């Protein structure tokens, strides 16, 4: 068969299964989110943005336990039986209701920190009090999109996420213009609540149906996967949050925190590339988790294409760092250039190896190993942050992140390849 015919068939499969909807929406979402960041940096003063950054960082640390990880549990179980719509409905309904109950605890924690903990950055506690209700609308929207992913409703998923990102931009920028940091938070509430309602009314995604029975064994499987995934994801994401948290303790200056946050924006935003790819691929790898040959061949293709793309991106970011920072954020943030360059290197390693391998290990149900990697990475991150920040300040925080990403990438990628080869031999 001519190669052109084969390529056309592959292209049609990607179009039919919604790959370009997923990738296209991810590009649009990141562009909008990046524009939002630029606008907010311009609307708020550097000091105001630093206070919000510190409060949002604490909020994000608490939200590492969001819903006790039921989003991951629902995605895995519903993806494994994606042909069974009734099972997906029961799974998402139970997971959502359990997640809401769990998030009430997080709301109390956020409110308690805001009211009673003497934070180093003045004004951060007040913002946390305003953020304390956010876990509920955020979970409702998140579980709506998880259901769409598990059922491969990629077109609907793409449209809803673009709507949410655009609304976040418009509402947060508009409200921040009038009400500063508090307005920014109000904009987030508006966007998440509205997006959940649109998912329910327009796309008929019902994730709060109490009438559907969910069996005891299914509940056990869901909560087991969810809890371990929560620990894995929480420990993995903590490395990006600990930097700002520990910087705020070691050197509580709003201006320095704002510059560090700006340095992270573009490298973090670019993770949409591997994230979009794994969003599309996850259900397929979950379906074929016992077919090592299929998984290995697919992973090789992903790694080959992704490594070349990310290398070019990282080089451009590194070389053009001063121009990029001044163009998008202004000359007042040029002190972020050294950190930006280090995090550009970190993007290549994380975006090529860590994000992909970590997620694919979940499709193989290797949650225990992911937990081991997360524990090792977290311990290394705390030690590195503590030492490096004392020695090199914000530059040290970025270097600690790179070190931890290298460690986790080696462990995850090596073990994932081992699993694929082992399953191929068995089959």
Tab-separated table of N, CA and C in Angstrom, residues 239 242-243 375-391 396-397 399-401 403-404:
chain	number	residue	atom	x	y	z
A	239	UNK	N	6.415	19.848	44.014
A	239	UNK	CA	7.734	20.409	43.736
A	239	UNK	C	7.641	21.786	43.090
A	242	UNK	N	6.328	24.147	46.146
A	242	UNK	CA	7.227	24.361	47.282
A	242	UNK	C	8.223	25.480	47.026
A	243	UNK	N	8.585	25.685	45.768
A	243	UNK	CA	9.553	26.739	45.436
A	243	UNK	C	9.071	28.093	45.952
A	375	UNK	N	7.441	10.113	46.409
A	375	UNK	CA	8.058	10.269	47.732
A	375	UNK	C	9.530	10.649	47.597
A	376	UNK	N	10.247	9.917	46.745
A	376	UNK	CA	11.670	10.206	46.532
A	376	UNK	C	11.844	11.633	46.010
A	377	UNK	N	11.010	12.021	45.047
A	377	UNK	CA	11.104	13.357	44.458
A	377	UNK	C	10.803	14.446	45.481
A	378	UNK	N	9.801	14.201	46.316
A	378	UNK	CA	9.418	15.203	47.309
A	378	UNK	C	10.503	15.412	48.350
A	379	UNK	N	11.087	14.319	48.808
A	379	UNK	CA	12.176	14.424	49.787
A	379	UNK	C	13.360	15.177	49.177
A	380	UNK	N	13.700	14.798	47.936
A	380	UNK	CA	14.805	15.474	47.250
A	380	UNK	C	14.494	16.957	47.035
A	381	UNK	N	13.221	17.248	46.756
A	381	UNK	CA	12.820	18.630	46.501
A	381	UNK	C	12.931	19.493	47.754
A	382	UNK	N	12.482	18.970	48.878
A	382	UNK	CA	12.545	19.729	50.136
A	382	UNK	C	14.004	20.008	50.509
A	383	UNK	N	14.828	18.980	50.402
A	383	UNK	CA	16.249	19.147	50.745
A	383	UNK	C	16.921	20.143	49.801
A	384	UNK	N	16.671	19.954	48.482
A	384	UNK	CA	17.304	20.833	47.495
A	384	UNK	C	16.824	22.270	47.648
A	385	UNK	N	15.504	22.452	47.850
A	385	UNK	CA	14.972	23.805	48.041
A	385	UNK	C	15.596	24.471	49.266
A	386	UNK	N	15.670	23.731	50.360
A	386	UNK	CA	16.203	24.284	51.595
A	386	UNK	C	17.651	24.754	51.418
A	387	UNK	N	18.455	23.923	50.760
A	387	UNK	CA	19.870	24.261	50.580
A	387	UNK	C	20.083	25.285	49.475
A	388	UNK	N	19.478	25.016	48.317
A	388	UNK	CA	19.746	25.862	47.150
A	388	UNK	C	19.214	27.285	47.326
A	389	UNK	N	18.051	27.427	47.963
A	389	UNK	CA	17.492	28.769	48.166
A	389	UNK	C	18.395	29.589	49.094
A	390	UNK	N	18.967	28.932	50.107
A	390	UNK	CA	19.895	29.634	50.989
A	390	UNK	C	21.141	30.076	50.242
A	391	UNK	N	21.604	29.235	49.304
A	391	UNK	CA	22.839	29.537	48.582
A	391	UNK	C	22.622	30.525	47.435
A	396	UNK	N	18.276	29.307	42.980
A	396	UNK	CA	18.395	28.005	43.621
A	396	UNK	C	17.092	27.231	43.599
A	397	UNK	N	15.963	27.935	43.740
A	397	UNK	CA	14.657	27.272	43.685
A	397	UNK	C	14.438	26.635	42.317
A	399	UNK	N	16.840	25.692	40.217
A	399	UNK	CA	17.793	24.589	40.076
A	399	UNK	C	17.314	23.347	40.823
A	400	UNK	N	16.673	23.550	41.961
A	400	UNK	CA	16.128	22.426	42.718
A	400	UNK	C	15.036	21.725	41.915
A	401	UNK	N	14.215	22.503	41.227
A	401	UNK	CA	13.153	21.928	40.400
A	401	UNK	C	13.739	21.057	39.289
A	403	UNK	N	16.659	19.522	39.228
A	403	UNK	CA	17.250	18.326	39.817
A	403	UNK	C	16.193	17.266	40.095
A	404	UNK	N	15.082	17.684	40.676
A	404	UNK	CA	14.021	16.742	41.028
A	404	UNK	C	13.350	16.174	39.784
